[in-house]
Amino acid sequence: MRISKVVIPVAGWGTRSLPATKNLPKEMLPVFKKPGVQYIVEEAIEAGLKDVVFVTNQNKTIIEDHFDYNLALESVLERTGKHDLLKVAREVAEMVNIISVRQKQQLGLGHAVLCAREVIKNEPFALMVGDDLMFNADPGIRQLTRIAEAESMAVVGVMPVPEHKVSSYGVIQGEEIGPDMFRVRDLQEKPRSGEAASRLAMVGRYVMTPDVFEHLQDLSAGGPDNEIQLTEALRVMARNNRLLAVRVRGMRFDIGDWTDYLIANIYFGLQDEELRDDLVQRLHELVPPPSK
Ligand code: G1P
């Protein structure tokens, strides 16, 4: 099994990040110098995934534009001799192949995946959710594709979360069959605290086998938000004994959460040698250390 395509659903409303996302796609909110979605695409590229399928809608076209040439900007940078910046602008356009498909109705993550069916056809594929930024020398999605390719199975990426957070995630029930690897027996979508089978939550990284489309097709939209749940299709795969989970190693920021979003910005600011000292000093001024 060889994985070369990644599906990135970007058609959500981003209501958690209002009012910032009233007209700006949440995926374009900058995290330090880059829009969040660029980190996701870079993680995919580092994992050797060459084709990005955005599942998008009519308000999100600037996401595709970000990964294309901006000829007007380039000509200004060229004319004014700003060659370093010209290189930065061009690099983003040249990093990846973009394919986009429309999600014409907002019917949830499962529906977004189903919209990519005509592009993916009968191949296994990676799936990355734009809210979750992950950083590790061994890219998060690579930790999944490695296992998926070796075992010829669908894989979900999980991380442990505190008990009071389980209700924001899909969680797995399964047994550990190797280091950081689980056979998934069942899943629960957003269980109530106290009712979760585990604290291992799915964190926006998946490798899917194409049978997922058939399972999704059998589902109808439901629940309070009238959505087709990806988790319901994953449950069928788990019951057929065709689903693994990998505990993903690395740092994760949920940029739909304001605290995580701000910390992600500070984290990248601190990596920048030119800004670091000034930033540390300014942070100390804002939050003086407690007096002894
Ligand atoms: C979706 C999935 C959920 C998963 C989460 C990860 O939920 O339904 O299983 O844990 O993504 O980001 P959402 O955050 O879209 O409500």
PDB file of C-alpha atoms and ligand atoms in Angstrom:
ATOM      1  CA  MET A   1       0.000   0.000   0.000  1.00  0.00           C
ATOM      2  CA  ARG A   2       1.403   3.400  -1.079  1.00  0.00           C
ATOM      3  CA  ILE A   3      -0.070   6.740  -0.025  1.00  0.00           C
ATOM      4  CA  SER A   4       0.481   9.853  -2.143  1.00  0.00           C
ATOM      5  CA  LYS A   5      -2.629  12.018  -1.677  1.00  0.00           C
ATOM      6  CA  VAL A   6      -3.812  13.951   1.328  1.00  0.00           C
ATOM      7  CA  VAL A   7      -7.333  15.273   1.811  1.00  0.00           C
ATOM      8  CA  ILE A   8      -7.595  18.483   3.844  1.00  0.00           C
ATOM      9  CA  PRO A   9     -11.202  19.562   4.585  1.00  0.00           C
ATOM     10  CA  VAL A  10     -11.351  23.360   4.760  1.00  0.00           C
ATOM     11  CA  ALA A  11     -15.046  24.100   4.299  1.00  0.00           C
ATOM     12  CA  GLY A  12     -16.025  24.512   7.970  1.00  0.00           C
ATOM     13  CA  TRP A  13     -17.428  27.774   9.336  1.00  0.00           C
ATOM     14  CA  GLY A  14     -14.771  28.291  12.001  1.00  0.00           C
ATOM     15  CA  THR A  15     -17.355  29.495  14.505  1.00  0.00           C
ATOM     16  CA  ARG A  16     -14.967  28.910  17.420  1.00  0.00           C
ATOM     17  CA  SER A  17     -12.756  31.680  16.065  1.00  0.00           C
ATOM     18  CA  LEU A  18     -15.392  34.389  15.463  1.00  0.00           C
ATOM     19  CA  PRO A  19     -15.270  37.324  14.906  1.00  0.00           C
ATOM     20  CA  ALA A  20     -11.798  36.801  13.334  1.00  0.00           C
ATOM     21  CA  THR A  21     -13.283  34.281  10.917  1.00  0.00           C
ATOM     22  CA  LYS A  22     -16.372  36.210   9.866  1.00  0.00           C
ATOM     23  CA  ASN A  23     -14.912  36.677   6.377  1.00  0.00           C
ATOM     24  CA  LEU A  24     -11.438  35.162   6.721  1.00  0.00           C
ATOM     25  CA  PRO A  25     -11.209  31.357   6.484  1.00  0.00           C
ATOM     26  CA  LYS A  26      -9.991  30.013   9.829  1.00  0.00           C
ATOM     27  CA  GLU A  27      -7.283  28.089   7.955  1.00  0.00           C
ATOM     28  CA  MET A  28      -5.792  31.437   6.880  1.00  0.00           C
ATOM     29  CA  LEU A  29      -5.416  32.825  10.410  1.00  0.00           C
ATOM     30  CA  PRO A  30      -1.699  33.494  10.697  1.00  0.00           C
ATOM     31  CA  VAL A  31       0.338  31.520  13.152  1.00  0.00           C
ATOM     32  CA  PHE A  32       3.422  33.719  13.365  1.00  0.00           C
ATOM     33  CA  LYS A  33       4.448  34.286   9.725  1.00  0.00           C
ATOM     34  CA  LYS A  34       2.351  31.682   7.943  1.00  0.00           C
ATOM     35  CA  PRO A  35      -1.343  30.847   7.683  1.00  0.00           C
ATOM     36  CA  GLY A  36      -2.149  27.772   9.774  1.00  0.00           C
ATOM     37  CA  VAL A  37      -2.961  25.668   6.719  1.00  0.00           C
ATOM     38  CA  GLN A  38       0.582  26.130   5.382  1.00  0.00           C
ATOM     39  CA  TYR A  39       1.953  24.208   8.379  1.00  0.00           C
ATOM     40  CA  ILE A  40      -0.455  21.372   7.593  1.00  0.00           C
ATOM     41  CA  VAL A  41       0.627  21.293   3.946  1.00  0.00           C
ATOM     42  CA  GLU A  42       4.305  21.396   4.970  1.00  0.00           C
ATOM     43  CA  GLU A  43       3.776  18.453   7.331  1.00  0.00           C
ATOM     44  CA  ALA A  44       2.212  16.519   4.434  1.00  0.00           C
ATOM     45  CA  ILE A  45       5.129  17.362   2.131  1.00  0.00           C
ATOM     46  CA  GLU A  46       7.667  16.285   4.761  1.00  0.00           C
ATOM     47  CA  ALA A  47       5.818  12.977   4.889  1.00  0.00           C
ATOM     48  CA  GLY A  48       6.226  12.582   1.120  1.00  0.00           C
ATOM     49  CA  LEU A  49       2.591  13.333   0.196  1.00  0.00           C
ATOM     50  CA  LYS A  50       2.601  15.092  -3.161  1.00  0.00           C
ATOM     51  CA  ASP A  51      -1.019  15.887  -4.011  1.00  0.00           C
ATOM     52  CA  VAL A  52      -3.217  17.963  -1.734  1.00  0.00           C
ATOM     53  CA  VAL A  53      -6.980  17.714  -2.145  1.00  0.00           C
ATOM     54  CA  PHE A  54      -8.721  20.653  -0.475  1.00  0.00           C
ATOM     55  CA  VAL A  55     -12.404  20.117   0.238  1.00  0.00           C
ATOM     56  CA  THR A  56     -13.529  23.680   0.028  1.00  0.00           C
ATOM     57  CA  ASN A  57     -16.496  26.015  -0.492  1.00  0.00           C
ATOM     58  CA  GLN A  58     -17.191  29.284  -2.251  1.00  0.00           C
ATOM     59  CA  ASN A  59     -15.889  31.434   0.612  1.00  0.00           C
ATOM     60  CA  LYS A  60     -12.523  29.723   0.804  1.00  0.00           C
ATOM     61  CA  THR A  61     -10.864  30.391  -2.528  1.00  0.00           C
ATOM     62  CA  ILE A  62      -8.025  32.405  -0.949  1.00  0.00           C
ATOM     63  CA  ILE A  63      -6.704  29.139   0.498  1.00  0.00           C
ATOM     64  CA  GLU A  64      -6.039  27.785  -3.014  1.00  0.00           C
ATOM     65  CA  ASP A  65      -4.723  31.190  -4.072  1.00  0.00           C
ATOM     66  CA  HIS A  66      -2.174  31.071  -1.258  1.00  0.00           C
ATOM     67  CA  PHE A  67      -0.596  28.008  -2.883  1.00  0.00           C
ATOM     68  CA  ASP A  68      -0.576  29.609  -6.353  1.00  0.00           C
ATOM     69  CA  TYR A  69       1.515  32.368  -7.940  1.00  0.00           C
ATOM     70  CA  ASN A  70       0.573  35.971  -7.216  1.00  0.00           C
ATOM     71  CA  LEU A  71       1.899  37.553 -10.408  1.00  0.00           C
ATOM     72  CA  ALA A  72       1.054  41.147  -9.473  1.00  0.00           C
ATOM     73  CA  LEU A  73       2.941  40.846  -6.169  1.00  0.00           C
ATOM     74  CA  GLU A  74       5.843  39.062  -7.849  1.00  0.00           C
ATOM     75  CA  SER A  75       6.274  41.786 -10.432  1.00  0.00           C
ATOM     76  CA  VAL A  76       6.373  44.463  -7.696  1.00  0.00           C
ATOM     77  CA  LEU A  77       8.964  42.474  -5.712  1.00  0.00           C
ATOM     78  CA  GLU A  78      11.001  41.921  -8.873  1.00  0.00           C
ATOM     79  CA  ARG A  79      10.892  45.581  -9.901  1.00  0.00           C
ATOM     80  CA  THR A  80      11.920  46.752  -6.432  1.00  0.00           C
ATOM     81  CA  GLY A  81      14.743  44.226  -6.175  1.00  0.00           C
ATOM     82  CA  LYS A  82      13.268  42.352  -3.173  1.00  0.00           C
ATOM     83  CA  HIS A  83      14.605  39.011  -4.295  1.00  0.00           C
ATOM     84  CA  ASP A  84      14.485  37.294  -0.894  1.00  0.00           C
ATOM     85  CA  LEU A  85      10.785  38.081  -0.536  1.00  0.00           C
ATOM     86  CA  LEU A  86      10.160  37.063  -4.135  1.00  0.00           C
ATOM     87  CA  LYS A  87      11.665  33.673  -3.297  1.00  0.00           C
ATOM     88  CA  VAL A  88       9.400  33.351  -0.226  1.00  0.00           C
ATOM     89  CA  ALA A  89       6.282  34.144  -2.300  1.00  0.00           C
ATOM     90  CA  ARG A  90       7.227  31.745  -5.099  1.00  0.00           C
ATOM     91  CA  GLU A  91       8.193  28.900  -2.786  1.00  0.00           C
ATOM     92  CA  VAL A  92       4.654  28.671  -1.436  1.00  0.00           C
ATOM     93  CA  ALA A  93       3.269  28.452  -4.982  1.00  0.00           C
ATOM     94  CA  GLU A  94       5.701  25.708  -5.904  1.00  0.00           C
ATOM     95  CA  MET A  95       5.522  23.489  -2.834  1.00  0.00           C
ATOM     96  CA  VAL A  96       2.647  21.213  -3.804  1.00  0.00           C
ATOM     97  CA  ASN A  97       0.010  20.184  -6.372  1.00  0.00           C
ATOM     98  CA  ILE A  98      -3.415  21.462  -5.413  1.00  0.00           C
ATOM     99  CA  ILE A  99      -6.652  19.770  -6.391  1.00  0.00           C
ATOM    100  CA  SER A 100      -9.854  21.200  -5.025  1.00  0.00           C
ATOM    101  CA  VAL A 101     -13.340  19.825  -4.721  1.00  0.00           C
ATOM    102  CA  ARG A 102     -16.424  21.630  -3.486  1.00  0.00           C
ATOM    103  CA  GLN A 103     -18.421  20.683  -0.430  1.00  0.00           C
ATOM    104  CA  LYS A 104     -21.702  22.284  -1.417  1.00  0.00           C
ATOM    105  CA  GLN A 105     -23.464  21.643   1.875  1.00  0.00           C
ATOM    106  CA  GLN A 106     -21.989  21.803   5.359  1.00  0.00           C
ATOM    107  CA  LEU A 107     -22.797  18.283   6.494  1.00  0.00           C
ATOM    108  CA  GLY A 108     -19.758  17.520   8.625  1.00  0.00           C
ATOM    109  CA  LEU A 109     -16.375  15.813   8.414  1.00  0.00           C
ATOM    110  CA  GLY A 110     -17.723  12.517   7.034  1.00  0.00           C
ATOM    111  CA  HIS A 111     -19.495  14.378   4.244  1.00  0.00           C
ATOM    112  CA  ALA A 112     -16.338  16.387   3.458  1.00  0.00           C
ATOM    113  CA  VAL A 113     -14.399  13.133   3.040  1.00  0.00           C
ATOM    114  CA  LEU A 114     -17.118  11.734   0.782  1.00  0.00           C
ATOM    115  CA  CYS A 115     -16.793  14.839  -1.445  1.00  0.00           C
ATOM    116  CA  ALA A 116     -13.190  13.784  -2.261  1.00  0.00           C
ATOM    117  CA  ARG A 117     -14.265  10.368  -3.557  1.00  0.00           C
ATOM    118  CA  GLU A 118     -14.132  11.221  -7.273  1.00  0.00           C
ATOM    119  CA  VAL A 119     -10.539  12.420  -6.923  1.00  0.00           C
ATOM    120  CA  ILE A 120      -9.276   9.666  -4.633  1.00  0.00           C
ATOM    121  CA  LYS A 121     -11.126   6.823  -6.372  1.00  0.00           C
ATOM    122  CA  ASN A 122      -9.755   3.500  -5.182  1.00  0.00           C
ATOM    123  CA  GLU A 123      -6.567   4.557  -3.397  1.00  0.00           C
ATOM    124  CA  PRO A 124      -5.683   4.782   0.280  1.00  0.00           C
ATOM    125  CA  PHE A 125      -5.196   8.401   1.361  1.00  0.00           C
ATOM    126  CA  ALA A 126      -4.134  10.599   4.231  1.00  0.00           C
ATOM    127  CA  LEU A 127      -6.630  12.923   5.899  1.00  0.00           C
ATOM    128  CA  MET A 128      -5.526  15.943   7.911  1.00  0.00           C
ATOM    129  CA  VAL A 129      -7.780  18.326   9.790  1.00  0.00           C
ATOM    130  CA  GLY A 130      -6.754  21.970   9.516  1.00  0.00           C
ATOM    131  CA  ASP A 131      -7.295  22.889  13.189  1.00  0.00           C
ATOM    132  CA  ASP A 132      -4.585  20.620  14.519  1.00  0.00           C
ATOM    133  CA  LEU A 133      -1.012  21.794  14.052  1.00  0.00           C
ATOM    134  CA  MET A 134       1.616  19.228  14.980  1.00  0.00           C
ATOM    135  CA  PHE A 135       5.347  19.497  15.237  1.00  0.00           C
ATOM    136  CA  ASN A 136       7.933  16.763  15.464  1.00  0.00           C
ATOM    137  CA  ALA A 137      11.117  15.874  13.594  1.00  0.00           C
ATOM    138  CA  ASP A 138       9.161  12.777  12.543  1.00  0.00           C
ATOM    139  CA  PRO A 139       6.055  14.477  11.053  1.00  0.00           C
ATOM    140  CA  GLY A 140       2.757  13.438  12.695  1.00  0.00           C
ATOM    141  CA  ILE A 141       1.106  12.172   9.514  1.00  0.00           C
ATOM    142  CA  ARG A 142       4.270  10.223   8.619  1.00  0.00           C
ATOM    143  CA  GLN A 143       3.925   8.311  11.906  1.00  0.00           C
ATOM    144  CA  LEU A 144       0.572   7.085  10.544  1.00  0.00           C
ATOM    145  CA  THR A 145       1.469   6.477   6.885  1.00  0.00           C
ATOM    146  CA  ARG A 146       4.439   4.329   7.969  1.00  0.00           C
ATOM    147  CA  ILE A 147       2.174   1.958   9.921  1.00  0.00           C
ATOM    148  CA  ALA A 148      -0.620   2.053   7.334  1.00  0.00           C
ATOM    149  CA  GLU A 149       1.785   1.119   4.537  1.00  0.00           C
ATOM    150  CA  ALA A 150       3.424  -1.654   6.573  1.00  0.00           C
ATOM    151  CA  GLU A 151       0.135  -3.173   7.776  1.00  0.00           C
ATOM    152  CA  SER A 152      -2.109  -2.314   4.780  1.00  0.00           C
ATOM    153  CA  MET A 153      -4.715  -0.950   7.183  1.00  0.00           C
ATOM    154  CA  ALA A 154      -6.511   2.288   7.943  1.00  0.00           C
ATOM    155  CA  VAL A 155      -4.997   4.158  10.898  1.00  0.00           C
ATOM    156  CA  VAL A 156      -6.226   6.950  13.158  1.00  0.00           C
ATOM    157  CA  GLY A 157      -3.854   9.218  15.076  1.00  0.00           C
ATOM    158  CA  VAL A 158      -4.610   9.550  18.795  1.00  0.00           C
ATOM    159  CA  MET A 159      -3.209  11.413  21.773  1.00  0.00           C
ATOM    160  CA  PRO A 160      -4.170  11.191  25.437  1.00  0.00           C
ATOM    161  CA  VAL A 161      -6.317  14.109  26.614  1.00  0.00           C
ATOM    162  CA  PRO A 162      -7.500  15.001  30.145  1.00  0.00           C
ATOM    163  CA  GLU A 163     -10.839  13.505  31.255  1.00  0.00           C
ATOM    164  CA  HIS A 164     -12.655  16.861  31.101  1.00  0.00           C
ATOM    165  CA  LYS A 165     -11.689  17.238  27.408  1.00  0.00           C
ATOM    166  CA  VAL A 166     -12.931  13.886  26.053  1.00  0.00           C
ATOM    167  CA  SER A 167     -16.304  15.396  25.172  1.00  0.00           C
ATOM    168  CA  SER A 168     -14.628  17.503  22.445  1.00  0.00           C
ATOM    169  CA  TYR A 169     -13.228  14.483  20.572  1.00  0.00           C
ATOM    170  CA  GLY A 170     -13.820  11.075  19.115  1.00  0.00           C
ATOM    171  CA  VAL A 171     -12.162   8.504  21.393  1.00  0.00           C
ATOM    172  CA  ILE A 172     -11.065   4.940  20.714  1.00  0.00           C
ATOM    173  CA  GLN A 173     -11.622   1.723  22.565  1.00  0.00           C
ATOM    174  CA  GLY A 174      -8.981  -0.849  21.772  1.00  0.00           C
ATOM    175  CA  GLU A 175      -5.990  -2.836  22.910  1.00  0.00           C
ATOM    176  CA  GLU A 176      -2.322  -2.028  22.663  1.00  0.00           C
ATOM    177  CA  ILE A 177      -0.642  -4.403  20.229  1.00  0.00           C
ATOM    178  CA  GLY A 178       2.767  -2.757  20.019  1.00  0.00           C
ATOM    179  CA  PRO A 179       4.621   0.349  21.067  1.00  0.00           C
ATOM    180  CA  ASP A 180       2.221   3.280  20.485  1.00  0.00           C
ATOM    181  CA  MET A 181      -0.034   1.021  18.371  1.00  0.00           C
ATOM    182  CA  PHE A 182      -3.586  -0.145  19.101  1.00  0.00           C
ATOM    183  CA  ARG A 183      -6.140  -2.380  17.463  1.00  0.00           C
ATOM    184  CA  VAL A 184      -9.367  -0.363  17.510  1.00  0.00           C
ATOM    185  CA  ARG A 185     -12.473  -2.305  18.599  1.00  0.00           C
ATOM    186  CA  ASP A 186     -14.927   0.582  18.765  1.00  0.00           C
ATOM    187  CA  LEU A 187     -15.118   4.367  18.921  1.00  0.00           C
ATOM    188  CA  GLN A 188     -17.259   6.997  20.596  1.00  0.00           C
ATOM    189  CA  GLU A 189     -17.860  10.442  19.132  1.00  0.00           C
ATOM    190  CA  LYS A 190     -17.710  13.153  21.792  1.00  0.00           C
ATOM    191  CA  PRO A 191     -18.647  10.983  24.801  1.00  0.00           C
ATOM    192  CA  ARG A 192     -19.750  12.666  27.981  1.00  0.00           C
ATOM    193  CA  SER A 193     -17.071  12.971  30.634  1.00  0.00           C
ATOM    194  CA  GLY A 194     -17.267   9.822  32.780  1.00  0.00           C
ATOM    195  CA  GLU A 195     -18.662   7.743  29.902  1.00  0.00           C
ATOM    196  CA  ALA A 196     -15.565   7.568  27.673  1.00  0.00           C
ATOM    197  CA  ALA A 197     -13.996   4.169  26.996  1.00  0.00           C
ATOM    198  CA  SER A 198     -10.533   5.759  27.074  1.00  0.00           C
ATOM    199  CA  ARG A 199      -8.795   9.102  27.046  1.00  0.00           C
ATOM    200  CA  LEU A 200      -7.171   8.385  23.682  1.00  0.00           C
ATOM    201  CA  ALA A 201      -8.655  11.050  21.420  1.00  0.00           C
ATOM    202  CA  MET A 202      -8.457  11.335  17.638  1.00  0.00           C
ATOM    203  CA  VAL A 203      -6.416  14.413  16.818  1.00  0.00           C
ATOM    204  CA  GLY A 204      -7.019  15.241  13.168  1.00  0.00           C
ATOM    205  CA  ARG A 205      -4.618  12.788  11.516  1.00  0.00           C
ATOM    206  CA  TYR A 206      -5.931   9.731   9.652  1.00  0.00           C
ATOM    207  CA  VAL A 207      -4.962   7.287   6.912  1.00  0.00           C
ATOM    208  CA  MET A 208      -8.068   5.927   5.231  1.00  0.00           C
ATOM    209  CA  THR A 209      -8.591   2.959   2.961  1.00  0.00           C
ATOM    210  CA  PRO A 210     -11.075   3.584   0.129  1.00  0.00           C
ATOM    211  CA  ASP A 211     -13.760   1.347   1.690  1.00  0.00           C
ATOM    212  CA  VAL A 212     -14.441   4.324   3.976  1.00  0.00           C
ATOM    213  CA  PHE A 213     -16.417   5.879   1.091  1.00  0.00           C
ATOM    214  CA  GLU A 214     -18.837   2.949   1.002  1.00  0.00           C
ATOM    215  CA  HIS A 215     -19.394   3.144   4.761  1.00  0.00           C
ATOM    216  CA  LEU A 216     -19.918   6.917   4.559  1.00  0.00           C
ATOM    217  CA  GLN A 217     -22.340   6.558   1.699  1.00  0.00           C
ATOM    218  CA  ASP A 218     -24.523   4.300   3.852  1.00  0.00           C
ATOM    219  CA  LEU A 219     -24.850   6.969   6.541  1.00  0.00           C
ATOM    220  CA  SER A 220     -27.263   9.845   6.704  1.00  0.00           C
ATOM    221  CA  ALA A 221     -26.808  13.214   8.348  1.00  0.00           C
ATOM    222  CA  GLY A 222     -28.062  13.436  11.911  1.00  0.00           C
ATOM    223  CA  GLY A 223     -27.392  14.666  15.437  1.00  0.00           C
ATOM    224  CA  PRO A 224     -27.763  18.217  16.738  1.00  0.00           C
ATOM    225  CA  ASP A 225     -25.613  19.670  13.907  1.00  0.00           C
ATOM    226  CA  ASN A 226     -27.110  17.508  11.125  1.00  0.00           C
ATOM    227  CA  GLU A 227     -23.743  15.957  10.203  1.00  0.00           C
ATOM    228  CA  ILE A 228     -22.444  12.781   8.601  1.00  0.00           C
ATOM    229  CA  GLN A 229     -19.921  11.599  11.191  1.00  0.00           C
ATOM    230  CA  LEU A 230     -16.623  10.146  10.018  1.00  0.00           C
ATOM    231  CA  THR A 231     -16.502   8.320  13.355  1.00  0.00           C
ATOM    232  CA  GLU A 232     -19.578   6.243  12.380  1.00  0.00           C
ATOM    233  CA  ALA A 233     -17.753   4.961   9.263  1.00  0.00           C
ATOM    234  CA  LEU A 234     -14.649   4.271  11.373  1.00  0.00           C
ATOM    235  CA  ARG A 235     -16.800   2.181  13.725  1.00  0.00           C
ATOM    236  CA  VAL A 236     -17.731  -0.119  10.842  1.00  0.00           C
ATOM    237  CA  MET A 237     -14.043  -0.489   9.959  1.00  0.00           C
ATOM    238  CA  ALA A 238     -13.199  -1.210  13.618  1.00  0.00           C
ATOM    239  CA  ARG A 239     -15.881  -3.898  13.825  1.00  0.00           C
ATOM    240  CA  ASN A 240     -14.499  -5.457  10.628  1.00  0.00           C
ATOM    241  CA  ASN A 241     -11.116  -5.564  12.361  1.00  0.00           C
ATOM    242  CA  ARG A 242      -9.666  -3.163   9.780  1.00  0.00           C
ATOM    243  CA  LEU A 243      -8.643  -0.190  11.919  1.00  0.00           C
ATOM    244  CA  LEU A 244      -5.490   0.610  13.868  1.00  0.00           C
ATOM    245  CA  ALA A 245      -4.627   3.613  16.026  1.00  0.00           C
ATOM    246  CA  VAL A 246      -1.207   5.152  16.503  1.00  0.00           C
ATOM    247  CA  ARG A 247      -0.305   7.323  19.439  1.00  0.00           C
ATOM    248  CA  VAL A 248       1.163  10.372  17.711  1.00  0.00           C
ATOM    249  CA  ARG A 249       4.294  11.879  19.239  1.00  0.00           C
ATOM    250  CA  GLY A 250       4.911  15.595  19.004  1.00  0.00           C
ATOM    251  CA  MET A 251       3.686  18.975  20.053  1.00  0.00           C
ATOM    252  CA  ARG A 252       0.092  19.782  19.137  1.00  0.00           C
ATOM    253  CA  PHE A 253      -1.790  23.064  18.982  1.00  0.00           C
ATOM    254  CA  ASP A 254      -5.544  23.199  18.391  1.00  0.00           C
ATOM    255  CA  ILE A 255      -5.646  26.595  16.727  1.00  0.00           C
ATOM    256  CA  GLY A 256      -9.444  26.799  17.009  1.00  0.00           C
ATOM    257  CA  ASP A 257      -8.798  27.222  20.745  1.00  0.00           C
ATOM    258  CA  TRP A 258      -7.630  30.758  21.557  1.00  0.00           C
ATOM    259  CA  THR A 259      -5.121  29.762  24.228  1.00  0.00           C
ATOM    260  CA  ASP A 260      -3.493  27.172  21.951  1.00  0.00           C
ATOM    261  CA  TYR A 261      -3.562  29.679  19.092  1.00  0.00           C
ATOM    262  CA  LEU A 262      -1.738  32.339  21.106  1.00  0.00           C
ATOM    263  CA  ILE A 263       0.783  29.850  22.501  1.00  0.00           C
ATOM    264  CA  ALA A 264       1.492  28.570  18.962  1.00  0.00           C
ATOM    265  CA  ASN A 265       2.307  32.134  17.884  1.00  0.00           C
ATOM    266  CA  ILE A 266       4.617  32.629  20.863  1.00  0.00           C
ATOM    267  CA  TYR A 267       6.235  29.236  20.274  1.00  0.00           C
ATOM    268  CA  PHE A 268       7.182  30.226  16.700  1.00  0.00           C
ATOM    269  CA  GLY A 269       8.234  33.709  17.771  1.00  0.00           C
ATOM    270  CA  LEU A 270      10.620  32.133  20.280  1.00  0.00           C
ATOM    271  CA  GLN A 271      12.170  29.974  17.520  1.00  0.00           C
ATOM    272  CA  ASP A 272      13.073  33.112  15.563  1.00  0.00           C
ATOM    273  CA  GLU A 273      16.560  34.206  16.589  1.00  0.00           C
ATOM    274  CA  GLU A 274      16.008  37.828  15.612  1.00  0.00           C
ATOM    275  CA  LEU A 275      12.872  38.170  17.723  1.00  0.00           C
ATOM    276  CA  ARG A 276      13.561  35.862  20.602  1.00  0.00           C
ATOM    277  CA  ASP A 277      15.291  38.136  23.140  1.00  0.00           C
ATOM    278  CA  ASP A 278      12.973  41.060  22.556  1.00  0.00           C
ATOM    279  CA  LEU A 279       9.925  38.805  22.772  1.00  0.00           C
ATOM    280  CA  VAL A 280      11.066  37.237  26.058  1.00  0.00           C
ATOM    281  CA  GLN A 281      11.643  40.688  27.533  1.00  0.00           C
ATOM    282  CA  ARG A 282       8.244  41.961  26.403  1.00  0.00           C
ATOM    283  CA  LEU A 283       6.528  38.873  27.827  1.00  0.00           C
ATOM    284  CA  HIS A 284       8.255  39.495  31.173  1.00  0.00           C
ATOM    285  CA  GLU A 285       7.000  43.073  31.100  1.00  0.00           C
ATOM    286  CA  LEU A 286       3.455  41.862  30.514  1.00  0.00           C
ATOM    287  CA  VAL A 287       3.639  39.172  33.183  1.00  0.00           C
ATOM    288  CA  PRO A 288       6.203  40.227  35.784  1.00  0.00           C
ATOM    289  CA  PRO A 289       7.648  37.343  37.801  1.00  0.00           C
ATOM    290  CA  PRO A 290       6.085  37.146  41.298  1.00  0.00           C
ATOM    291  CA  SER A 291       8.088  39.234  43.775  1.00  0.00           C
ATOM    292  CA  LYS A 292       9.916  37.237  46.428  1.00  0.00           C
TER     293      LYS A 292
HETATM  294  C1  G1P B   1     -13.761  16.020  14.536  1.00  0.00           C
HETATM  295  C2  G1P B   1     -14.058  14.535  14.721  1.00  0.00           C
HETATM  296  C3  G1P B   1     -13.549  14.043  16.068  1.00  0.00           C
HETATM  297  C4  G1P B   1     -12.058  14.356  16.214  1.00  0.00           C
HETATM  298  C5  G1P B   1     -11.787  15.842  15.949  1.00  0.00           C
HETATM  299  C6  G1P B   1     -10.283  16.078  15.904  1.00  0.00           C
HETATM  300  O1  G1P B   1     -14.507  16.770  15.455  1.00  0.00           O
HETATM  301  O2  G1P B   1     -15.465  14.345  14.604  1.00  0.00           O
HETATM  302  O3  G1P B   1     -13.749  12.648  16.169  1.00  0.00           O
HETATM  303  O4  G1P B   1     -11.605  13.968  17.498  1.00  0.00           O
HETATM  304  O5  G1P B   1     -12.359  16.268  14.700  1.00  0.00           O
HETATM  305  O6  G1P B   1      -9.932  17.359  15.565  1.00  0.00           O
HETATM  306  P1  G1P B   1     -14.733  18.370  15.313  1.00  0.00           P
HETATM  307  O7  G1P B   1     -13.544  18.998  16.020  1.00  0.00           O
HETATM  308  O8  G1P B   1     -14.769  18.680  13.856  1.00  0.00           O
HETATM  309  O9  G1P B   1     -16.009  18.657  16.010  1.00  0.00           O
END
